[in-house]
Amino acid sequence: MPRLSDKNRKREKDLKKEMVGLLPRLRRFARGLAKDPELADDLVQDACERALERLDQVRENTRIDSWMYRIVYTRWIDRLRRQKTRKAHLILMSVENRQRTPDGSSTDERLHAALDIRTALNALPEVHRAAIVLVVVEGYGYSEAAKILDLPVGTVASRVARARGMLNKLLAYQEQTRLNNNARNQGN
C-alpha cells in the first residue's frame, strides 16, 4: 500500500470529517428512501464503507455531500434490484395508518401532521419519493438533485411535481378520513 503524503493525509482526514458531519442528513435521506430506520442506517453504513474505500477517487473540487447522496442512492437502487422489489406502488391505507384527530394541544396536532406527512411520503413510489426528499426535505436545487439521481433536470422537476400532487391527494384523503371518523365518534 503506497504511503500517503502529508498533504494527502490531511485531505483524507478533512474528507472523513466532512463525511461525519453529513451523517444526520444522509440518515434522513436514507429513511426517506427505505421507510425503515434500521434499513436506512444499514444503507448509510454501506454507503460510508463504499465512500471510504474510494476516498482516493475524490477530485479536488468535488462536493462531498452530492457524492455521498449519490452513493446512498445507488446503494439503495442496488438493494432494490437484489431484492427484486423495484415495483413502485402506493401502500393501502390500513386502519393502523389512519390517525384520529387529536382533541388536545397544538403539539398533538403537529405530531399527527408529521405522522400524516410521513405516511404519505412512504406511500409514494420510490422514484418520486427520492426526488421530493432531496428537493423539499434536504433543500437541494433541481440541478443538484438531478446530479445525485443521475437524471435530467426536467425529469427531477416532473417527479417532484407529481410527488407534490400525490402528497396533496393523500393528505386530503387522510384529512377526510379523520373528519369522517370524528363525525362517527361524535354521533355515538
Short mmCIF file of N, CA and C in Angstrom, two decimals:
data_model
loop_
_atom_site.label_atom_id
_atom_site.label_comp_id
_atom_site.label_asym_id
_atom_site.label_seq_id
_atom_site.Cartn_x
_atom_site.Cartn_y
_atom_site.Cartn_z
N MET A 1 0.86 -1.18 0.00
CA MET A 1 0.00 0.00 0.00
C MET A 1 0.90 1.24 0.00
N PRO A 2 0.66 2.17 -0.94
CA PRO A 2 1.52 3.33 -1.02
C PRO A 2 1.33 4.25 0.18
N ARG A 3 2.40 4.90 0.56
CA ARG A 3 2.34 5.85 1.67
C ARG A 3 1.75 7.16 1.18
N LEU A 4 0.90 7.73 2.00
CA LEU A 4 0.29 8.99 1.65
C LEU A 4 1.19 10.15 2.05
N SER A 5 1.22 11.17 1.21
CA SER A 5 1.97 12.37 1.56
C SER A 5 1.23 13.09 2.67
N ASP A 6 1.91 14.03 3.33
CA ASP A 6 1.26 14.80 4.39
C ASP A 6 0.04 15.54 3.85
N LYS A 7 0.13 16.07 2.65
CA LYS A 7 -0.98 16.79 2.02
C LYS A 7 -2.17 15.84 1.81
N ASN A 8 -1.90 14.64 1.30
CA ASN A 8 -2.97 13.67 1.06
C ASN A 8 -3.57 13.16 2.37
N ARG A 9 -2.74 12.99 3.38
CA ARG A 9 -3.26 12.57 4.69
C ARG A 9 -4.19 13.63 5.26
N LYS A 10 -3.81 14.89 5.14
CA LYS A 10 -4.65 15.97 5.64
C LYS A 10 -5.96 16.03 4.86
N ARG A 11 -5.87 15.88 3.54
CA ARG A 11 -7.09 15.91 2.71
C ARG A 11 -8.00 14.75 3.08
N GLU A 12 -7.45 13.57 3.27
CA GLU A 12 -8.25 12.40 3.65
C GLU A 12 -8.92 12.63 5.01
N LYS A 13 -8.16 13.21 5.94
CA LYS A 13 -8.71 13.50 7.26
C LYS A 13 -9.86 14.51 7.15
N ASP A 14 -9.67 15.55 6.33
CA ASP A 14 -10.72 16.56 6.12
C ASP A 14 -11.97 15.95 5.48
N LEU A 15 -11.78 15.06 4.51
CA LEU A 15 -12.91 14.40 3.85
C LEU A 15 -13.69 13.54 4.84
N LYS A 16 -12.98 12.81 5.67
CA LYS A 16 -13.64 11.96 6.67
C LYS A 16 -14.43 12.80 7.66
N LYS A 17 -13.86 13.93 8.06
CA LYS A 17 -14.54 14.82 8.99
C LYS A 17 -15.81 15.37 8.35
N GLU A 18 -15.74 15.74 7.09
CA GLU A 18 -16.91 16.24 6.38
C GLU A 18 -17.98 15.16 6.26
N MET A 19 -17.54 13.92 6.02
CA MET A 19 -18.48 12.80 5.93
C MET A 19 -19.23 12.60 7.25
N VAL A 20 -18.51 12.69 8.35
CA VAL A 20 -19.15 12.53 9.66
C VAL A 20 -20.21 13.60 9.87
N GLY A 21 -19.91 14.82 9.46
CA GLY A 21 -20.87 15.91 9.58
C GLY A 21 -22.12 15.70 8.74
N LEU A 22 -22.01 14.93 7.68
CA LEU A 22 -23.14 14.66 6.78
C LEU A 22 -24.05 13.53 7.28
N LEU A 23 -23.60 12.78 8.25
CA LEU A 23 -24.36 11.59 8.67
C LEU A 23 -25.83 11.85 9.00
N PRO A 24 -26.18 12.89 9.76
CA PRO A 24 -27.62 13.11 10.03
C PRO A 24 -28.43 13.34 8.75
N ARG A 25 -27.89 14.10 7.82
CA ARG A 25 -28.60 14.36 6.57
C ARG A 25 -28.69 13.09 5.73
N LEU A 26 -27.63 12.31 5.70
CA LEU A 26 -27.65 11.06 4.94
C LEU A 26 -28.66 10.08 5.53
N ARG A 27 -28.74 10.03 6.86
CA ARG A 27 -29.72 9.15 7.52
C ARG A 27 -31.14 9.59 7.17
N ARG A 28 -31.37 10.89 7.20
CA ARG A 28 -32.71 11.40 6.88
C ARG A 28 -33.08 11.02 5.44
N PHE A 29 -32.13 11.19 4.51
CA PHE A 29 -32.38 10.84 3.12
C PHE A 29 -32.63 9.34 2.99
N ALA A 30 -31.80 8.53 3.64
CA ALA A 30 -31.96 7.08 3.57
C ALA A 30 -33.29 6.63 4.17
N ARG A 31 -33.70 7.28 5.24
CA ARG A 31 -35.00 6.93 5.85
C ARG A 31 -36.14 7.30 4.91
N GLY A 32 -35.97 8.38 4.18
CA GLY A 32 -36.97 8.74 3.19
C GLY A 32 -37.08 7.71 2.08
N LEU A 33 -35.96 7.11 1.73
CA LEU A 33 -35.96 6.09 0.70
C LEU A 33 -36.47 4.75 1.23
N ALA A 34 -35.93 4.33 2.36
CA ALA A 34 -36.14 2.97 2.85
C ALA A 34 -37.42 2.80 3.68
N LYS A 35 -37.92 3.86 4.27
CA LYS A 35 -39.12 3.82 5.12
C LYS A 35 -38.89 3.04 6.42
N ASP A 36 -37.70 2.59 6.67
CA ASP A 36 -37.40 1.77 7.83
C ASP A 36 -36.09 2.28 8.44
N PRO A 37 -36.11 2.77 9.69
CA PRO A 37 -34.90 3.35 10.28
C PRO A 37 -33.70 2.39 10.32
N GLU A 38 -33.94 1.12 10.63
CA GLU A 38 -32.82 0.18 10.69
C GLU A 38 -32.25 -0.09 9.31
N LEU A 39 -33.10 -0.26 8.33
CA LEU A 39 -32.64 -0.46 6.96
C LEU A 39 -31.91 0.79 6.47
N ALA A 40 -32.43 1.95 6.84
CA ALA A 40 -31.78 3.21 6.44
C ALA A 40 -30.39 3.33 7.06
N ASP A 41 -30.26 2.97 8.32
CA ASP A 41 -28.95 3.03 8.96
C ASP A 41 -27.97 2.05 8.29
N ASP A 42 -28.46 0.87 7.93
CA ASP A 42 -27.61 -0.07 7.20
C ASP A 42 -27.18 0.50 5.85
N LEU A 43 -28.10 1.16 5.20
CA LEU A 43 -27.82 1.77 3.91
C LEU A 43 -26.75 2.86 4.03
N VAL A 44 -26.86 3.69 5.05
CA VAL A 44 -25.86 4.74 5.28
C VAL A 44 -24.51 4.13 5.60
N GLN A 45 -24.51 3.11 6.43
CA GLN A 45 -23.25 2.45 6.76
C GLN A 45 -22.61 1.86 5.51
N ASP A 46 -23.41 1.19 4.70
CA ASP A 46 -22.92 0.61 3.46
C ASP A 46 -22.33 1.69 2.54
N ALA A 47 -23.04 2.82 2.46
CA ALA A 47 -22.56 3.93 1.62
C ALA A 47 -21.26 4.52 2.16
N CYS A 48 -21.17 4.64 3.48
CA CYS A 48 -19.94 5.17 4.08
C CYS A 48 -18.75 4.24 3.84
N GLU A 49 -19.00 2.95 3.96
CA GLU A 49 -17.93 1.99 3.67
C GLU A 49 -17.46 2.13 2.22
N ARG A 50 -18.42 2.23 1.31
CA ARG A 50 -18.11 2.39 -0.11
C ARG A 50 -17.31 3.67 -0.33
N ALA A 51 -17.74 4.75 0.30
CA ALA A 51 -17.05 6.04 0.14
C ALA A 51 -15.63 5.98 0.69
N LEU A 52 -15.47 5.37 1.86
CA LEU A 52 -14.13 5.27 2.45
C LEU A 52 -13.18 4.44 1.58
N GLU A 53 -13.73 3.41 0.95
CA GLU A 53 -12.92 2.60 0.04
C GLU A 53 -12.46 3.41 -1.17
N ARG A 54 -13.23 4.43 -1.51
CA ARG A 54 -12.96 5.19 -2.74
C ARG A 54 -12.57 6.64 -2.49
N LEU A 55 -12.13 6.96 -1.28
CA LEU A 55 -11.73 8.34 -0.98
C LEU A 55 -10.66 8.85 -1.93
N ASP A 56 -9.79 7.96 -2.38
CA ASP A 56 -8.71 8.37 -3.27
C ASP A 56 -9.23 8.81 -4.64
N GLN A 57 -10.49 8.51 -4.96
CA GLN A 57 -11.06 8.88 -6.25
C GLN A 57 -11.72 10.26 -6.23
N VAL A 58 -11.81 10.87 -5.06
CA VAL A 58 -12.45 12.17 -4.94
C VAL A 58 -11.52 13.24 -5.48
N ARG A 59 -12.04 13.99 -6.44
CA ARG A 59 -11.26 15.07 -7.04
C ARG A 59 -11.28 16.29 -6.13
N GLU A 60 -10.40 17.20 -6.37
CA GLU A 60 -10.21 18.37 -5.52
C GLU A 60 -11.48 19.21 -5.34
N ASN A 61 -12.26 19.43 -6.38
CA ASN A 61 -13.42 20.32 -6.29
C ASN A 61 -14.75 19.58 -6.17
N THR A 62 -14.71 18.30 -5.83
CA THR A 62 -15.93 17.51 -5.70
C THR A 62 -16.68 17.91 -4.44
N ARG A 63 -18.00 18.09 -4.57
CA ARG A 63 -18.83 18.35 -3.40
C ARG A 63 -19.08 17.01 -2.71
N ILE A 64 -18.61 16.87 -1.51
CA ILE A 64 -18.72 15.61 -0.77
C ILE A 64 -20.18 15.27 -0.49
N ASP A 65 -21.00 16.27 -0.21
CA ASP A 65 -22.40 15.95 0.09
C ASP A 65 -23.09 15.34 -1.13
N SER A 66 -22.91 15.91 -2.30
CA SER A 66 -23.52 15.34 -3.52
C SER A 66 -22.99 13.95 -3.78
N TRP A 67 -21.69 13.77 -3.61
CA TRP A 67 -21.06 12.48 -3.83
C TRP A 67 -21.64 11.43 -2.88
N MET A 68 -21.80 11.78 -1.61
CA MET A 68 -22.33 10.84 -0.63
C MET A 68 -23.81 10.53 -0.88
N TYR A 69 -24.60 11.55 -1.22
CA TYR A 69 -26.01 11.29 -1.55
C TYR A 69 -26.11 10.34 -2.73
N ARG A 70 -25.25 10.55 -3.71
CA ARG A 70 -25.26 9.69 -4.90
C ARG A 70 -24.94 8.25 -4.51
N ILE A 71 -23.97 8.07 -3.63
CA ILE A 71 -23.61 6.72 -3.19
C ILE A 71 -24.78 6.08 -2.44
N VAL A 72 -25.42 6.82 -1.53
CA VAL A 72 -26.57 6.29 -0.79
C VAL A 72 -27.66 5.86 -1.78
N TYR A 73 -27.93 6.74 -2.74
CA TYR A 73 -28.99 6.44 -3.70
C TYR A 73 -28.64 5.22 -4.55
N THR A 74 -27.43 5.11 -5.04
CA THR A 74 -27.07 3.96 -5.88
C THR A 74 -27.04 2.67 -5.06
N ARG A 75 -26.63 2.76 -3.80
CA ARG A 75 -26.67 1.56 -2.94
C ARG A 75 -28.12 1.14 -2.71
N TRP A 76 -29.03 2.11 -2.57
CA TRP A 76 -30.43 1.81 -2.41
C TRP A 76 -30.97 1.11 -3.65
N ILE A 77 -30.66 1.63 -4.81
CA ILE A 77 -31.12 1.02 -6.07
C ILE A 77 -30.55 -0.38 -6.20
N ASP A 78 -29.28 -0.54 -5.86
CA ASP A 78 -28.67 -1.89 -5.89
C ASP A 78 -29.44 -2.85 -4.99
N ARG A 79 -29.79 -2.36 -3.81
CA ARG A 79 -30.53 -3.20 -2.86
C ARG A 79 -31.90 -3.58 -3.42
N LEU A 80 -32.58 -2.63 -4.03
CA LEU A 80 -33.88 -2.91 -4.63
C LEU A 80 -33.76 -3.96 -5.73
N ARG A 81 -32.74 -3.82 -6.53
CA ARG A 81 -32.55 -4.78 -7.62
C ARG A 81 -32.27 -6.17 -7.06
N ARG A 82 -31.43 -6.23 -6.04
CA ARG A 82 -31.13 -7.54 -5.44
C ARG A 82 -32.38 -8.18 -4.87
N GLN A 83 -33.23 -7.41 -4.28
CA GLN A 83 -34.44 -7.95 -3.67
C GLN A 83 -35.59 -8.09 -4.66
N LYS A 84 -35.36 -7.64 -5.87
CA LYS A 84 -36.38 -7.70 -6.92
C LYS A 84 -37.69 -7.06 -6.49
N THR A 85 -37.56 -5.93 -5.81
CA THR A 85 -38.74 -5.21 -5.36
C THR A 85 -38.79 -3.83 -5.99
N ARG A 86 -38.40 -3.76 -7.22
CA ARG A 86 -38.31 -2.47 -7.90
C ARG A 86 -39.69 -1.86 -8.20
N LYS A 87 -40.73 -2.67 -8.10
CA LYS A 87 -42.06 -2.15 -8.39
C LYS A 87 -42.40 -1.05 -7.38
N ALA A 88 -42.73 0.13 -7.90
CA ALA A 88 -43.16 1.22 -7.04
C ALA A 88 -44.69 1.24 -7.02
N HIS A 89 -45.28 1.35 -5.85
CA HIS A 89 -46.73 1.36 -5.74
C HIS A 89 -47.15 2.13 -4.49
N LEU A 90 -48.38 2.51 -4.46
CA LEU A 90 -48.93 3.17 -3.28
C LEU A 90 -49.35 2.11 -2.27
N ILE A 91 -49.02 2.35 -1.01
CA ILE A 91 -49.46 1.41 0.02
C ILE A 91 -50.93 1.64 0.31
N LEU A 92 -51.60 0.59 0.72
CA LEU A 92 -53.00 0.72 1.10
C LEU A 92 -53.08 1.42 2.45
N MET A 93 -54.06 2.27 2.56
CA MET A 93 -54.26 2.95 3.83
C MET A 93 -54.98 1.98 4.78
N SER A 94 -54.23 1.41 5.68
CA SER A 94 -54.82 0.45 6.60
C SER A 94 -55.34 1.17 7.84
N VAL A 95 -56.06 0.44 8.63
CA VAL A 95 -56.64 1.02 9.84
C VAL A 95 -55.55 1.58 10.74
N GLU A 96 -54.41 0.87 10.83
CA GLU A 96 -53.36 1.34 11.73
C GLU A 96 -52.64 2.57 11.20
N ASN A 97 -52.74 2.87 9.90
CA ASN A 97 -52.12 4.07 9.36
C ASN A 97 -53.03 5.28 9.47
N ARG A 98 -54.29 5.06 9.76
CA ARG A 98 -55.23 6.18 9.87
C ARG A 98 -55.17 6.74 11.28
N GLN A 99 -55.02 8.04 11.37
CA GLN A 99 -54.92 8.70 12.66
C GLN A 99 -56.20 9.45 12.96
N ARG A 100 -56.63 9.42 14.21
CA ARG A 100 -57.77 10.22 14.61
C ARG A 100 -57.28 11.63 14.93
N THR A 101 -58.14 12.59 14.70
CA THR A 101 -57.79 13.96 15.02
C THR A 101 -57.69 14.10 16.53
N PRO A 102 -56.60 14.63 17.01
CA PRO A 102 -56.47 14.80 18.46
C PRO A 102 -57.41 15.91 18.94
N ASP A 103 -57.90 15.75 20.14
CA ASP A 103 -58.76 16.78 20.70
C ASP A 103 -57.97 17.63 21.69
N GLY A 104 -56.63 17.55 21.57
CA GLY A 104 -55.78 18.20 22.54
C GLY A 104 -54.99 19.37 22.00
N SER A 105 -53.77 19.43 22.43
CA SER A 105 -52.93 20.60 22.21
C SER A 105 -52.40 20.68 20.78
N SER A 106 -51.78 21.81 20.47
CA SER A 106 -51.17 22.00 19.16
C SER A 106 -49.98 21.07 18.97
N THR A 107 -49.34 20.64 20.06
CA THR A 107 -48.24 19.68 19.97
C THR A 107 -48.76 18.37 19.39
N ASP A 108 -49.91 17.92 19.87
CA ASP A 108 -50.53 16.71 19.33
C ASP A 108 -50.86 16.89 17.86
N GLU A 109 -51.39 18.04 17.51
CA GLU A 109 -51.73 18.31 16.11
C GLU A 109 -50.50 18.28 15.23
N ARG A 110 -49.40 18.87 15.70
CA ARG A 110 -48.16 18.85 14.92
C ARG A 110 -47.64 17.43 14.77
N LEU A 111 -47.75 16.64 15.83
CA LEU A 111 -47.31 15.25 15.77
C LEU A 111 -48.14 14.48 14.74
N HIS A 112 -49.44 14.66 14.77
CA HIS A 112 -50.29 13.98 13.79
C HIS A 112 -49.99 14.44 12.37
N ALA A 113 -49.76 15.74 12.21
CA ALA A 113 -49.43 16.25 10.88
C ALA A 113 -48.13 15.63 10.39
N ALA A 114 -47.15 15.52 11.28
CA ALA A 114 -45.87 14.90 10.89
C ALA A 114 -46.07 13.44 10.54
N LEU A 115 -46.90 12.73 11.32
CA LEU A 115 -47.18 11.33 11.02
C LEU A 115 -47.91 11.19 9.70
N ASP A 116 -48.86 12.10 9.45
CA ASP A 116 -49.59 12.07 8.18
C ASP A 116 -48.64 12.29 7.01
N ILE A 117 -47.75 13.24 7.15
CA ILE A 117 -46.79 13.52 6.07
C ILE A 117 -45.86 12.33 5.86
N ARG A 118 -45.38 11.75 6.95
CA ARG A 118 -44.51 10.59 6.83
C ARG A 118 -45.24 9.43 6.16
N THR A 119 -46.47 9.18 6.56
CA THR A 119 -47.26 8.12 5.95
C THR A 119 -47.45 8.39 4.46
N ALA A 120 -47.77 9.63 4.14
CA ALA A 120 -47.97 10.00 2.73
C ALA A 120 -46.67 9.86 1.94
N LEU A 121 -45.55 10.32 2.50
CA LEU A 121 -44.26 10.17 1.82
C LEU A 121 -43.94 8.70 1.58
N ASN A 122 -44.20 7.88 2.58
CA ASN A 122 -43.92 6.45 2.46
C ASN A 122 -44.80 5.79 1.40
N ALA A 123 -45.95 6.40 1.12
CA ALA A 123 -46.86 5.84 0.14
C ALA A 123 -46.45 6.16 -1.30
N LEU A 124 -45.54 7.11 -1.46
CA LEU A 124 -45.11 7.50 -2.81
C LEU A 124 -44.25 6.41 -3.44
N PRO A 125 -44.32 6.29 -4.76
CA PRO A 125 -43.38 5.40 -5.45
C PRO A 125 -41.95 5.86 -5.17
N GLU A 126 -41.04 4.94 -5.10
CA GLU A 126 -39.64 5.23 -4.72
C GLU A 126 -39.03 6.33 -5.56
N VAL A 127 -39.25 6.32 -6.87
CA VAL A 127 -38.60 7.32 -7.73
C VAL A 127 -39.09 8.73 -7.41
N HIS A 128 -40.36 8.86 -7.07
CA HIS A 128 -40.90 10.16 -6.70
C HIS A 128 -40.45 10.57 -5.30
N ARG A 129 -40.41 9.60 -4.39
CA ARG A 129 -40.00 9.87 -3.01
C ARG A 129 -38.56 10.36 -2.97
N ALA A 130 -37.68 9.73 -3.74
CA ALA A 130 -36.26 10.16 -3.75
C ALA A 130 -36.14 11.60 -4.23
N ALA A 131 -36.86 11.95 -5.28
CA ALA A 131 -36.77 13.30 -5.83
C ALA A 131 -37.30 14.34 -4.84
N ILE A 132 -38.46 14.07 -4.25
CA ILE A 132 -39.06 15.08 -3.37
C ILE A 132 -38.29 15.20 -2.05
N VAL A 133 -37.73 14.10 -1.56
CA VAL A 133 -36.94 14.18 -0.32
C VAL A 133 -35.69 15.03 -0.56
N LEU A 134 -35.02 14.84 -1.68
CA LEU A 134 -33.83 15.65 -1.97
C LEU A 134 -34.17 17.13 -2.13
N VAL A 135 -35.23 17.44 -2.86
CA VAL A 135 -35.54 18.84 -3.17
C VAL A 135 -36.23 19.54 -1.99
N VAL A 136 -37.25 18.91 -1.43
CA VAL A 136 -38.05 19.58 -0.41
C VAL A 136 -37.48 19.40 1.00
N VAL A 137 -37.11 18.18 1.35
CA VAL A 137 -36.62 17.93 2.70
C VAL A 137 -35.16 18.35 2.86
N GLU A 138 -34.31 17.96 1.92
CA GLU A 138 -32.89 18.25 2.03
C GLU A 138 -32.51 19.61 1.46
N GLY A 139 -33.38 20.22 0.68
CA GLY A 139 -33.14 21.57 0.20
C GLY A 139 -32.24 21.70 -1.01
N TYR A 140 -32.03 20.63 -1.74
CA TYR A 140 -31.22 20.71 -2.95
C TYR A 140 -32.02 21.34 -4.08
N GLY A 141 -31.32 22.04 -4.96
CA GLY A 141 -31.96 22.55 -6.17
C GLY A 141 -32.19 21.39 -7.13
N TYR A 142 -33.00 21.65 -8.15
CA TYR A 142 -33.30 20.60 -9.12
C TYR A 142 -32.04 20.09 -9.82
N SER A 143 -31.13 20.99 -10.16
CA SER A 143 -29.94 20.56 -10.90
C SER A 143 -29.04 19.68 -10.03
N GLU A 144 -28.90 20.03 -8.74
CA GLU A 144 -28.07 19.22 -7.84
C GLU A 144 -28.73 17.86 -7.58
N ALA A 145 -30.05 17.86 -7.38
CA ALA A 145 -30.77 16.60 -7.20
C ALA A 145 -30.65 15.73 -8.45
N ALA A 146 -30.68 16.36 -9.61
CA ALA A 146 -30.53 15.61 -10.87
C ALA A 146 -29.17 14.93 -10.94
N LYS A 147 -28.13 15.63 -10.49
CA LYS A 147 -26.79 15.02 -10.48
C LYS A 147 -26.74 13.84 -9.52
N ILE A 148 -27.33 14.01 -8.35
CA ILE A 148 -27.33 12.94 -7.34
C ILE A 148 -28.07 11.71 -7.87
N LEU A 149 -29.21 11.94 -8.51
CA LEU A 149 -30.04 10.84 -9.00
C LEU A 149 -29.64 10.37 -10.39
N ASP A 150 -28.70 11.07 -11.00
CA ASP A 150 -28.23 10.76 -12.35
C ASP A 150 -29.39 10.77 -13.35
N LEU A 151 -30.13 11.88 -13.30
CA LEU A 151 -31.29 12.06 -14.17
C LEU A 151 -31.24 13.45 -14.79
N PRO A 152 -31.95 13.66 -15.89
CA PRO A 152 -32.08 15.01 -16.43
C PRO A 152 -32.85 15.90 -15.45
N VAL A 153 -32.55 17.20 -15.46
CA VAL A 153 -33.20 18.14 -14.55
C VAL A 153 -34.71 18.13 -14.75
N GLY A 154 -35.16 18.07 -15.99
CA GLY A 154 -36.60 18.06 -16.27
C GLY A 154 -37.30 16.85 -15.66
N THR A 155 -36.63 15.72 -15.66
CA THR A 155 -37.21 14.51 -15.06
C THR A 155 -37.38 14.70 -13.56
N VAL A 156 -36.37 15.27 -12.92
CA VAL A 156 -36.46 15.53 -11.48
C VAL A 156 -37.59 16.50 -11.20
N ALA A 157 -37.68 17.57 -11.98
CA ALA A 157 -38.74 18.57 -11.78
C ALA A 157 -40.12 17.93 -11.94
N SER A 158 -40.30 17.10 -12.95
CA SER A 158 -41.61 16.48 -13.14
C SER A 158 -41.91 15.47 -12.04
N ARG A 159 -40.90 14.74 -11.57
CA ARG A 159 -41.14 13.80 -10.47
C ARG A 159 -41.52 14.53 -9.19
N VAL A 160 -40.86 15.66 -8.92
CA VAL A 160 -41.20 16.44 -7.74
C VAL A 160 -42.63 16.98 -7.87
N ALA A 161 -42.98 17.47 -9.04
CA ALA A 161 -44.33 17.99 -9.25
C ALA A 161 -45.37 16.89 -9.07
N ARG A 162 -45.11 15.72 -9.65
CA ARG A 162 -46.05 14.60 -9.49
C ARG A 162 -46.14 14.16 -8.03
N ALA A 163 -44.99 14.14 -7.35
CA ALA A 163 -44.97 13.75 -5.94
C ALA A 163 -45.79 14.73 -5.10
N ARG A 164 -45.65 16.02 -5.39
CA ARG A 164 -46.44 17.02 -4.66
C ARG A 164 -47.92 16.79 -4.88
N GLY A 165 -48.31 16.52 -6.12
CA GLY A 165 -49.71 16.24 -6.42
C GLY A 165 -50.22 15.02 -5.67
N MET A 166 -49.42 13.95 -5.68
CA MET A 166 -49.82 12.73 -4.96
C MET A 166 -49.91 13.00 -3.47
N LEU A 167 -48.95 13.75 -2.91
CA LEU A 167 -48.98 14.07 -1.48
C LEU A 167 -50.23 14.86 -1.14
N ASN A 168 -50.57 15.84 -1.97
CA ASN A 168 -51.79 16.62 -1.72
C ASN A 168 -53.01 15.72 -1.68
N LYS A 169 -53.13 14.78 -2.62
CA LYS A 169 -54.27 13.87 -2.64
C LYS A 169 -54.28 12.95 -1.43
N LEU A 170 -53.12 12.41 -1.08
CA LEU A 170 -53.04 11.51 0.07
C LEU A 170 -53.37 12.23 1.37
N LEU A 171 -52.82 13.44 1.53
CA LEU A 171 -53.09 14.20 2.75
C LEU A 171 -54.55 14.62 2.83
N ALA A 172 -55.15 14.98 1.70
CA ALA A 172 -56.58 15.31 1.67
C ALA A 172 -57.41 14.09 2.05
N TYR A 173 -57.03 12.93 1.54
CA TYR A 173 -57.73 11.68 1.87
C TYR A 173 -57.62 11.40 3.38
N GLN A 174 -56.42 11.56 3.92
CA GLN A 174 -56.22 11.33 5.35
C GLN A 174 -57.08 12.28 6.18
N GLU A 175 -57.12 13.54 5.77
CA GLU A 175 -57.90 14.53 6.50
C GLU A 175 -59.40 14.20 6.42
N GLN A 176 -59.88 13.82 5.24
CA GLN A 176 -61.29 13.47 5.08
C GLN A 176 -61.63 12.25 5.92
N THR A 177 -60.74 11.27 5.94
CA THR A 177 -60.95 10.07 6.76
C THR A 177 -61.02 10.46 8.23
N ARG A 178 -60.14 11.35 8.65
CA ARG A 178 -60.12 11.80 10.05
C ARG A 178 -61.43 12.51 10.38
N LEU A 179 -61.90 13.39 9.50
CA LEU A 179 -63.15 14.10 9.74
C LEU A 179 -64.33 13.14 9.80
N ASN A 180 -64.36 12.16 8.91
CA ASN A 180 -65.43 11.16 8.92
C ASN A 180 -65.42 10.36 10.22
N ASN A 181 -64.24 9.97 10.67
CA ASN A 181 -64.13 9.21 11.93
C ASN A 181 -64.60 10.06 13.12
N ASN A 182 -64.24 11.34 13.11
CA ASN A 182 -64.68 12.23 14.20
C ASN A 182 -66.19 12.37 14.21
N ALA A 183 -66.78 12.52 13.02
CA ALA A 183 -68.23 12.66 12.93
C ALA A 183 -68.91 11.39 13.46
N ARG A 184 -68.38 10.22 13.08
CA ARG A 184 -68.93 8.96 13.57
C ARG A 184 -68.79 8.83 15.08
N ASN A 185 -67.64 9.24 15.61
CA ASN A 185 -67.41 9.13 17.05
C ASN A 185 -68.28 10.10 17.84
N GLN A 186 -68.55 11.27 17.28
CA GLN A 186 -69.41 12.24 17.98
C GLN A 186 -70.87 11.81 17.93
N GLY A 187 -71.22 11.05 16.91
CA GLY A 187 -72.58 10.55 16.79
C GLY A 187 -72.88 9.42 17.76
N ASN A 188 -71.84 8.79 18.28
CA ASN A 188 -72.02 7.65 19.21
C ASN A 188 -72.18 8.10 20.62
#
